């Protein structure tokens, strides 16, 4: 089984609660969504079979022991991941999955081989898309078997109702999962700061551990 891969590179993790770790990034080609704020729309890819991708990742293993599967949406290529993830584990890599959180059935097929899941919550006001609350609830219940955190992008068009639904989703699942509120990188952070601080206080008052974290790699000017 081959995968369509847009790029492979090493850098620091610039998002979420593991920000600052050195990761080998494997960017999968293609996504099932079209978020309004998306900044990842590669046009080219190369095909890799699992052994070749492992060899490519090993070139960076001296500086990083974690492979970050990102996209696009990696779970669209779950049949490849079913081969790749156990292979990476046997070669002492940790598997870190960045996902839009909308494909719970695919996650269920690979969850045993994933160490960390960075799960996006797609807020309709931010994405300009339909809501995915039911899929997100199912996804989160499966992801919670492993180390998982949630990430929601806050934009100028994010609504209070989005955040209320997000809080309901977390409360419905009865799971203690950290939440990262990340400002849209296309907008000056100070413009979104008051809004995010308001949402952070709402979530915190509901007992949700909530962090306000911008994309660090963009602030540092690294990939
Ligand atoms: S899920 Fe991620 S990669 Fe897909 S369109 Fe949205 S922001 Fe872009």
Coordinates of N, CA and C and ligand atoms in Angstrom, one line a residue:
X1 N 0.8 -1.2 0.0 CA 0.0 0.0 0.0 C 0.9 1.3 0.0
X2 N 0.7 2.1 -1.0 CA 1.4 3.4 -1.0 C 0.6 4.5 -0.5
X3 N 1.3 5.6 0.0 CA 0.7 6.8 0.4 C 1.1 7.9 -0.4
X4 N 0.2 8.9 -0.6 CA 0.5 10.2 -1.3 C 1.0 11.2 -0.2
X5 N 2.3 11.5 -0.3 CA 3.0 12.3 0.7 C 3.4 13.6 0.0
X6 N 3.1 14.8 0.5 CA 3.4 16.1 0.0 C 4.8 16.5 0.4
X7 N 5.2 16.2 1.6 CA 6.6 16.6 2.0 C 6.9 15.9 3.3
X8 N 8.3 15.8 3.5 CA 8.8 15.2 4.7 C 10.0 16.2 5.2
X9 N 9.9 16.6 6.4 CA 10.9 17.5 6.9 C 11.0 17.4 8.4
X10 N 12.1 17.9 9.0 CA 12.1 17.9 10.5 C 12.1 19.4 10.9
X11 N 11.4 19.6 12.0 CA 11.3 21.0 12.5 C 10.8 20.9 14.0
X12 N 10.6 22.0 14.6 CA 10.0 22.0 16.0 C 8.5 21.9 15.8
X13 N 7.8 21.2 16.7 CA 6.4 21.2 16.7 C 5.9 22.6 17.2
X14 N 5.1 23.2 16.3 CA 4.8 24.6 16.6 C 3.4 24.8 17.1
X15 N 2.6 23.7 17.4 CA 1.3 23.8 17.8 C 1.0 22.9 19.0
X16 N 0.1 23.3 19.8 CA -0.5 22.4 20.9 C 0.4 22.2 22.1
X17 N 0.1 21.2 22.9 CA 0.7 21.1 24.2 C 2.1 20.4 24.1
X18 N 2.5 19.9 22.9 CA 3.9 19.4 22.8 C 4.8 20.4 22.0
X19 N 4.3 21.6 21.9 CA 5.1 22.7 21.2 C 6.5 22.7 21.7
X20 N 7.4 22.8 20.7 CA 8.8 22.9 21.1 C 9.6 21.5 20.9
X21 N 8.8 20.4 20.9 CA 9.5 19.1 20.6 C 10.0 19.1 19.1
X22 N 11.0 18.4 18.9 CA 11.5 18.2 17.5 C 10.8 17.0 16.9
X23 N 10.1 17.2 15.8 CA 9.4 16.1 15.1 C 9.8 16.0 13.7
X24 N 9.7 14.8 13.2 CA 9.8 14.5 11.7 C 8.4 14.6 11.2
X25 N 8.1 15.6 10.3 CA 6.8 15.9 9.8 C 6.6 15.1 8.5
X26 N 5.5 14.4 8.4 CA 5.1 13.7 7.2 C 3.8 14.3 6.8
X27 N 3.8 15.1 5.7 CA 2.5 15.7 5.3 C 1.8 14.9 4.3
X28 N 0.6 14.4 4.6 CA -0.2 13.6 3.7 C -0.9 14.5 2.7
X29 N -1.1 14.1 1.5 CA -1.7 14.8 0.4 C -3.2 14.6 0.5
X30 N -4.0 15.7 0.4 CA -5.5 15.5 0.3 C -6.2 15.7 1.6
X31 N -7.4 16.2 1.6 CA -8.2 16.4 2.8 C -9.6 16.3 2.4
X32 N -10.4 15.9 3.4 CA -11.9 15.7 3.2 C -12.6 17.0 3.5
X33 N -11.9 18.1 3.9 CA -12.6 19.3 4.3 C -11.9 20.5 3.5
X34 N -12.6 21.6 3.5 CA -12.1 22.8 2.9 C -12.3 24.0 3.9
X35 N -11.5 24.0 4.9 CA -11.7 25.1 5.9 C -11.3 26.4 5.3
X36 N -12.0 27.4 5.7 CA -11.8 28.8 5.2 C -10.4 29.3 5.5
X37 N -9.9 28.9 6.6 CA -8.6 29.4 7.1 C -7.4 28.5 6.7
X38 N -7.7 27.5 5.9 CA -6.6 26.5 5.6 C -5.4 27.2 4.9
X39 N -4.2 26.8 5.4 CA -3.0 27.4 4.9 C -2.1 26.2 4.3
X40 N -2.8 25.0 4.1 CA -2.0 23.9 3.6 C -2.7 23.3 2.4
X41 N -2.3 23.7 1.3 CA -3.0 23.2 0.1 C -1.9 22.8 -1.0
X42 N -1.1 21.8 -0.7 CA -0.1 21.4 -1.6 C -0.7 20.9 -2.9
X43 N 0.1 21.0 -4.0 CA -0.4 20.6 -5.3 C 0.3 19.4 -5.8
X44 N 1.4 19.0 -5.1 CA 2.2 17.9 -5.6 C 2.4 16.9 -4.5
X45 N 2.6 15.6 -4.9 CA 2.9 14.6 -3.9 C 3.8 13.5 -4.6
X46 N 4.4 12.8 -3.7 CA 5.2 11.6 -4.2 C 4.6 10.4 -3.5
X47 N 4.7 9.2 -4.1 CA 4.2 8.0 -3.5 C 5.3 7.3 -2.7
X48 N 4.9 6.9 -1.5 CA 5.8 6.1 -0.7 C 5.2 4.8 -0.2
X49 N 5.9 3.8 -0.2 CA 5.5 2.6 0.5 C 6.1 2.7 1.9
X50 N 5.5 2.0 2.9 CA 5.9 2.2 4.3 C 7.4 2.1 4.6
X51 N 8.1 1.1 4.0 CA 9.5 1.0 4.2 C 10.3 2.2 3.7
X52 N 9.9 2.7 2.6 CA 10.6 3.9 2.0 C 10.3 5.1 2.9
X53 N 9.1 5.3 3.4 CA 8.8 6.4 4.3 C 9.6 6.3 5.6
X54 N 9.7 5.1 6.1 CA 10.5 4.8 7.3 C 11.9 5.2 7.1
X55 N 12.5 4.8 6.0 CA 13.9 5.2 5.6 C 14.0 6.7 5.6
X56 N 13.1 7.4 5.0 CA 13.1 8.8 4.9 C 13.1 9.5 6.3
X57 N 12.2 8.9 7.2 CA 12.1 9.4 8.6 C 13.4 9.2 9.3
X58 N 14.0 8.0 9.1 CA 15.2 7.7 9.8 C 16.4 8.6 9.6
X59 N 16.4 9.3 8.5 CA 17.4 10.3 8.2 C 17.5 11.4 9.3
X60 N 16.3 11.6 10.0 CA 16.2 12.6 11.0 C 16.2 12.0 12.4
X61 N 16.3 10.7 12.5 CA 16.1 10.1 13.9 C 17.1 10.5 14.9
X62 N 18.3 11.0 14.4 CA 19.3 11.4 15.4 C 18.8 12.7 16.2
X63 N 17.9 13.5 15.6 CA 17.4 14.7 16.2 C 16.0 14.5 16.7
X64 N 15.2 13.6 16.2 CA 13.8 13.4 16.6 C 13.4 12.0 16.6
X65 N 12.7 11.6 17.7 CA 12.2 10.3 17.9 C 10.7 10.2 17.6
X66 N 10.1 11.3 17.1 CA 8.7 11.3 16.9 C 8.3 11.6 15.5
X67 N 7.5 10.8 14.9 CA 7.0 11.2 13.5 C 5.6 11.8 13.7
X68 N 5.4 13.0 13.2 CA 4.2 13.7 13.2 C 3.5 13.5 11.8
X69 N 2.4 12.8 11.8 CA 1.6 12.5 10.6 C 0.6 13.7 10.5
X70 N 0.7 14.5 9.5 CA -0.1 15.7 9.4 C -0.6 15.8 7.9
X71 N -1.3 16.9 7.7 CA -1.9 16.9 6.3 C -2.1 18.4 5.9
X72 N -3.2 18.3 5.1 CA -4.2 17.3 4.7 C -4.8 16.5 5.9
X73 N -5.3 15.4 5.6 CA -5.9 14.5 6.6 C -5.3 13.1 6.5
X74 N -4.4 12.8 7.4 CA -3.7 11.5 7.3 C -4.7 10.3 7.3
X75 N -5.8 10.4 8.0 CA -6.7 9.3 8.2 C -7.4 8.9 6.9
X76 N -7.4 9.8 5.9 CA -7.9 9.4 4.6 C -7.1 8.3 4.0
X77 N -5.9 8.1 4.4 CA -5.0 7.1 3.9 C -4.7 6.0 5.0
X78 N -5.8 5.6 5.7 CA -5.7 4.8 6.9 C -5.1 3.4 6.5
X79 N -5.3 2.9 5.3 CA -4.8 1.6 5.0 C -3.3 1.6 5.0
X80 N -2.7 2.7 4.5 CA -1.3 2.9 4.6 C -0.8 3.0 6.1
X81 N -1.6 3.8 6.8 CA -1.2 4.0 8.3 C -1.2 2.7 9.0
X82 N -2.1 1.8 8.6 CA -2.2 0.5 9.3 C -0.9 -0.3 9.1
X83 N -0.2 -0.1 8.1 CA 1.1 -0.7 7.9 C 2.3 0.2 8.5
X84 N 2.2 1.5 8.3 CA 3.2 2.4 8.6 C 3.4 2.5 10.2
X85 N 2.3 2.7 10.9 CA 2.4 3.0 12.3 C 3.0 1.9 13.1
X86 N 2.6 0.6 12.9 CA 3.3 -0.4 13.7 C 4.8 -0.6 13.3
X87 N 5.1 -0.3 12.0 CA 6.5 -0.4 11.6 C 7.3 0.7 12.3
X88 N 6.8 1.9 12.3 CA 7.5 3.0 13.0 C 7.8 2.7 14.5
X89 N 6.8 2.1 15.1 CA 6.9 1.7 16.6 C 8.1 0.7 16.7
X90 N 8.1 -0.2 15.8 CA 9.2 -1.3 16.0 C 10.6 -0.7 15.8
X91 N 10.6 0.5 15.1 CA 11.9 1.2 14.9 C 12.1 2.4 15.9
X92 N 11.4 2.3 17.0 CA 11.6 3.2 18.1 C 11.1 4.6 17.9
X93 N 10.2 4.8 16.9 CA 9.6 6.1 16.7 C 8.3 6.2 17.6
X94 N 8.0 7.4 18.0 CA 6.7 7.6 18.6 C 5.8 8.1 17.5
X95 N 4.5 7.7 17.5 CA 3.6 8.2 16.4 C 2.6 9.3 16.9
X96 N 2.7 10.4 16.3 CA 1.9 11.6 16.7 C 1.0 11.9 15.5
X97 N -0.3 11.9 15.7 CA -1.2 12.0 14.7 C -2.0 13.4 14.8
X98 N -1.8 14.2 13.8 CA -2.6 15.5 13.7 C -3.8 15.2 12.7
X99 N -5.0 15.5 13.2 CA -6.1 15.1 12.4 C -7.3 16.1 12.6
X100 N -8.2 16.2 11.6 CA -9.3 17.1 11.8 C -10.4 16.5 12.6
X101 N -10.3 15.2 13.0 CA -11.2 14.7 14.0 C -12.6 14.3 13.5
X102 N -12.7 14.1 12.1 CA -14.0 13.9 11.5 C -14.2 12.4 11.0
X103 N -13.1 11.6 11.2 CA -13.2 10.3 10.6 C -13.0 9.2 11.7
X104 N -14.0 9.1 12.6 CA -13.8 8.1 13.7 C -13.6 6.7 13.3
X105 N -14.3 6.2 12.3 CA -14.1 4.8 11.9 C -12.7 4.5 11.4
X106 N -12.1 5.5 10.7 CA -10.7 5.3 10.3 C -9.8 5.3 11.6
X107 N -10.1 6.2 12.5 CA -9.2 6.2 13.7 C -9.3 4.9 14.5
X108 N -10.5 4.3 14.5 CA -10.7 3.1 15.3 C -9.8 2.0 14.7
X109 N -9.4 2.0 13.4 CA -8.6 1.0 12.8 C -7.1 1.1 13.1
X110 N -6.7 2.3 13.6 CA -5.3 2.6 13.8 C -4.9 3.0 15.2
X111 N -5.9 3.1 16.0 CA -5.7 3.7 17.4 C -4.7 3.0 18.2
X112 N -4.6 1.6 18.0 CA -3.7 0.8 18.8 C -2.2 1.2 18.6
X113 N -1.9 1.9 17.4 CA -0.6 2.2 17.1 C -0.2 3.6 17.2
X114 N -1.1 4.4 17.7 CA -0.9 5.9 17.9 C -0.5 6.2 19.3
X115 N 0.4 7.1 19.5 CA 0.8 7.5 20.9 C 0.1 8.8 21.3
X116 N 0.1 9.8 20.4 CA -0.5 11.1 20.7 C -1.4 11.5 19.6
X117 N -2.5 12.1 19.9 CA -3.5 12.5 18.9 C -3.8 14.0 19.2
X118 N -3.4 14.8 18.2 CA -3.8 16.3 18.2 C -5.1 16.4 17.4
X119 N -6.2 16.5 18.1 CA -7.5 16.4 17.4 C -8.1 17.8 17.2
X120 N -8.2 18.2 16.0 CA -8.9 19.5 15.7 C -10.4 19.4 16.0
X121 N -10.9 20.5 16.5 CA -12.4 20.6 16.6 C -12.8 21.7 15.6
X122 N -13.6 21.3 14.6 CA -13.9 22.2 13.6 C -15.1 23.0 13.9
X123 N -14.9 24.3 14.3 CA -16.0 25.2 14.7 C -16.6 25.7 13.4
X124 N -17.9 25.6 13.2 CA -18.5 26.0 12.0 C -18.3 27.5 11.7
X125 N -18.3 28.4 12.7 CA -18.1 29.8 12.5 C -16.7 30.1 12.0
X126 N -15.7 29.2 12.4 CA -14.3 29.4 12.0 C -14.1 28.9 10.6
X127 N -14.6 27.6 10.3 CA -14.3 26.9 9.1 C -15.1 27.4 7.9
X128 N -16.4 27.9 8.2 CA -17.3 28.2 7.1 C -18.0 26.9 6.6
X129 N -17.8 25.8 7.3 CA -18.4 24.6 6.9 C -19.5 24.1 7.8
X130 N -20.1 23.0 7.5 CA -21.1 22.4 8.4 C -20.6 22.1 9.7
X131 N -21.4 21.6 10.7 CA -20.9 21.2 12.0 C -20.6 19.7 12.0
X132 N -19.6 19.3 12.8 CA -19.2 17.9 12.9 C -19.3 17.4 14.3
X133 N -20.2 17.9 15.1 CA -20.2 17.6 16.5 C -20.4 16.1 16.7
X134 N -21.3 15.4 16.0 CA -21.5 14.0 16.2 C -20.2 13.2 15.9
X135 N -19.6 13.5 14.8 CA -18.4 12.8 14.4 C -17.3 13.1 15.4
X136 N -17.2 14.3 15.9 CA -16.2 14.7 16.9 C -16.4 13.9 18.2
X137 N -17.7 13.8 18.6 CA -17.9 13.1 19.9 C -17.4 11.6 19.7
X138 N -17.8 11.0 18.6 CA -17.4 9.6 18.4 C -15.8 9.5 18.3
X139 N -15.2 10.4 17.6 CA -13.8 10.5 17.5 C -13.1 10.6 18.8
X140 N -13.6 11.5 19.6 CA -12.9 11.8 20.9 C -13.0 10.6 21.8
X141 N -14.1 9.9 21.8 CA -14.3 8.7 22.7 C -13.2 7.6 22.3
X142 N -12.9 7.5 21.0 CA -11.9 6.5 20.6 C -10.5 7.1 20.9
X143 N -10.3 8.3 20.6 CA -9.0 8.9 20.8 C -8.6 8.9 22.3
X144 N -9.6 9.0 23.2 CA -9.2 9.1 24.6 C -8.5 7.8 25.1
X145 N -8.5 6.8 24.3 CA -7.7 5.6 24.8 C -6.2 5.9 24.8
X146 N -5.9 7.0 24.1 CA -4.4 7.4 24.1 C -4.3 8.8 24.6
X147 N -3.1 9.4 24.4 CA -2.8 10.7 24.9 C -3.4 11.7 23.8
X148 N -4.5 12.4 24.2 CA -5.2 13.3 23.2 C -5.4 14.7 23.8
X149 N -5.2 15.6 22.9 CA -5.7 17.0 23.3 C -6.5 17.6 22.1
X150 N -7.3 18.5 22.4 CA -8.1 19.2 21.4 C -7.5 20.5 21.0
X151 N -7.8 20.9 19.7 CA -7.3 22.2 19.2 C -8.4 22.8 18.4
X152 N -8.8 24.0 18.7 CA -9.8 24.8 18.0 C -9.2 26.1 17.5
X153 N -9.4 26.4 16.2 CA -8.9 27.6 15.7 C -10.0 28.7 15.9
X154 N -9.5 29.8 16.5 CA -10.4 30.9 16.7 C -10.1 32.0 15.6
X155 N -11.1 32.4 14.9 CA -11.0 33.4 13.9 C -11.9 34.6 14.2
X156 N -11.8 35.6 13.3 CA -12.7 36.7 13.5 C -14.2 36.3 13.4
X157 N -14.5 35.2 12.7 CA -15.9 34.8 12.5 C -16.3 33.7 13.5
X158 N -15.5 33.3 14.4 CA -15.9 32.3 15.4 C -17.0 32.9 16.3
X159 N -18.0 32.1 16.6 CA -19.1 32.7 17.3 C -19.1 32.1 18.7
X160 N -19.9 32.9 19.6 CA -20.0 32.4 21.0 C -20.7 31.0 21.0
X161 N -21.7 30.8 20.0 CA -22.4 29.5 20.0 C -21.4 28.4 19.6
X162 N -20.4 28.6 18.8 CA -19.4 27.6 18.6 C -18.7 27.1 19.9
X163 N -18.4 28.1 20.7 CA -17.7 27.7 21.9 C -18.6 27.0 22.9
X164 N -19.9 27.5 23.0 CA -20.9 26.8 23.8 C -21.0 25.3 23.4
X165 N -21.1 25.1 22.0 CA -21.2 23.7 21.5 C -19.9 22.9 21.9
X166 N -18.8 23.5 21.8 CA -17.5 22.9 22.1 C -17.5 22.4 23.5
X167 N -18.0 23.3 24.4 CA -18.0 23.0 25.9 C -19.0 21.8 26.1
X168 N -20.1 21.9 25.4 CA -21.1 20.8 25.5 C -20.6 19.5 25.1
X169 N -19.8 19.5 24.0 CA -19.3 18.2 23.5 C -18.3 17.6 24.5
X170 N -17.4 18.4 25.0 CA -16.5 17.9 26.0 C -17.2 17.4 27.3
X171 N -18.2 18.2 27.7 CA -19.0 17.8 28.9 C -19.8 16.5 28.6
X172 N -20.3 16.3 27.4 CA -21.1 15.1 27.1 C -20.3 13.9 27.2
X173 N -19.0 14.0 26.8 CA -18.2 12.8 26.8 C -17.6 12.5 28.1
X174 N -17.8 13.4 29.1 CA -17.3 13.2 30.5 C -15.8 12.9 30.5
X175 N -15.0 13.4 29.6 CA -13.6 13.1 29.5 C -12.8 14.4 29.8
X176 N -11.7 14.1 30.6 CA -10.8 15.2 31.0 C -9.8 15.4 29.9
X177 N -10.0 16.3 29.0 CA -9.1 16.4 27.8 C -8.7 17.9 27.7
X178 N -7.4 18.1 27.6 CA -7.0 19.5 27.4 C -7.4 20.2 26.1
X179 N -7.7 21.5 26.2 CA -8.1 22.2 25.0 C -7.1 23.3 24.7
X180 N -6.7 23.4 23.4 CA -5.9 24.5 23.0 C -6.8 25.4 22.1
X181 N -6.8 26.7 22.4 CA -7.4 27.7 21.6 C -6.3 28.4 20.8
X182 N -6.4 28.2 19.5 CA -5.3 28.7 18.6 C -5.8 29.8 17.7
X183 N -5.2 31.0 17.8 CA -5.6 32.1 16.9 C -5.3 31.8 15.5
X184 N -6.2 32.2 14.6 CA -6.0 32.2 13.2 C -4.7 32.9 12.8
X185 N -3.8 32.1 12.2 CA -2.5 32.7 11.9 C -2.5 33.8 10.8
X186 N -3.7 34.0 10.2 CA -3.8 35.0 9.1 C -4.2 36.3 9.7
X187 N -4.4 36.4 11.0 CA -4.9 37.6 11.7 C -3.9 38.0 12.8
X188 N -3.6 39.2 13.0 CA -2.8 39.7 14.1 C -3.3 39.1 15.4
X189 N -2.3 38.5 16.2 CA -2.7 37.9 17.4 C -3.5 38.8 18.4
X190 N -3.0 40.1 18.4 CA -3.7 41.1 19.3 C -5.1 41.3 19.0
X191 N -5.5 41.2 17.7 CA -6.9 41.4 17.3 C -7.8 40.3 17.9
X192 N -7.3 39.1 18.0 CA -8.1 38.0 18.5 C -7.9 37.7 20.0
X193 N -6.9 38.4 20.6 CA -6.6 38.1 22.0 C -7.8 38.3 22.9
X194 N -8.5 39.4 22.8 CA -9.7 39.6 23.8 C -10.7 38.5 23.6
X195 N -11.0 38.1 22.4 CA -12.0 37.1 22.1 C -11.5 35.7 22.7
X196 N -10.3 35.4 22.5 CA -9.8 34.1 23.0 C -9.7 34.1 24.5
X197 N -9.3 35.2 25.1 CA -9.3 35.2 26.5 C -10.7 35.1 27.1
X198 N -11.7 35.6 26.4 CA -13.1 35.4 26.9 C -13.4 34.0 26.8
X199 N -13.1 33.3 25.7 CA -13.5 31.9 25.5 C -12.7 31.0 26.5
X200 N -11.4 31.4 26.7 CA -10.6 30.6 27.7 C -11.2 30.7 29.1
X201 N -11.7 31.8 29.5 CA -12.3 31.9 30.8 C -13.6 31.1 30.9
X202 N -14.4 31.1 29.8 CA -15.6 30.3 29.8 C -15.3 28.8 30.0
X203 N -14.3 28.3 29.2 CA -13.9 26.9 29.2 C -13.4 26.6 30.6
X204 N -12.5 27.4 31.1 CA -11.8 27.2 32.4 C -12.9 27.1 33.5
X205 N -13.9 28.0 33.4 CA -14.9 28.0 34.5 C -15.7 26.7 34.4
X206 N -15.7 26.0 33.3 CA -16.4 24.7 33.2 C -15.5 23.5 33.6
X207 N -14.3 23.8 34.0 CA -13.4 22.8 34.5 C -12.5 22.2 33.4
X208 N -12.5 22.9 32.2 CA -11.7 22.4 31.1 C -10.3 23.1 31.1
X209 N -9.3 22.3 31.1 CA -7.9 22.8 31.1 C -7.7 23.4 29.7
X210 N -7.6 24.8 29.6 CA -7.6 25.5 28.4 C -6.4 26.4 28.2
X211 N -5.7 26.2 27.1 CA -4.5 27.0 26.8 C -4.7 27.9 25.6
X212 N -4.2 29.1 25.6 CA -4.2 30.0 24.5 C -2.8 30.0 23.9
X213 N -2.7 29.3 22.8 CA -1.4 29.1 22.2 C -1.4 29.4 20.7
X214 N -0.6 30.4 20.3 CA -0.5 30.7 18.8 C 0.5 29.7 18.2
X215 N 0.5 29.7 16.9 CA 1.4 28.8 16.1 C 2.9 29.3 16.3
X216 N 3.6 28.6 17.1 CA 5.0 29.1 17.5 C 5.9 29.1 16.3
X217 N 5.8 28.1 15.4 CA 6.8 28.0 14.3 C 6.6 29.2 13.4
X218 N 5.4 29.8 13.3 CA 5.3 31.0 12.4 C 5.9 32.2 13.1
X219 N 5.7 32.3 14.4 CA 6.3 33.4 15.2 C 7.8 33.3 15.1
X220 N 8.4 32.1 15.0 CA 9.9 31.9 15.0 C 10.4 32.0 13.6
X221 N 9.5 32.0 12.6 CA 9.9 32.0 11.2 C 10.5 30.7 10.7
X222 N 10.1 29.6 11.3 CA 10.6 28.3 10.8 C 9.5 27.5 10.2
X223 N 9.8 26.5 9.5 CA 8.8 25.7 8.8 C 7.9 25.0 9.8
Ligands
LIG1 S1 -8.8 20.0 7.9 FE1 -6.8 21.0 7.9 S2 -5.9 20.5 6.0 FE2 -8.1 20.1 5.8 S3 -8.9 21.9 4.9 FE3 -9.1 22.1 7.1 S4 -7.3 23.2 7.8 FE4 -6.9 22.5 5.7

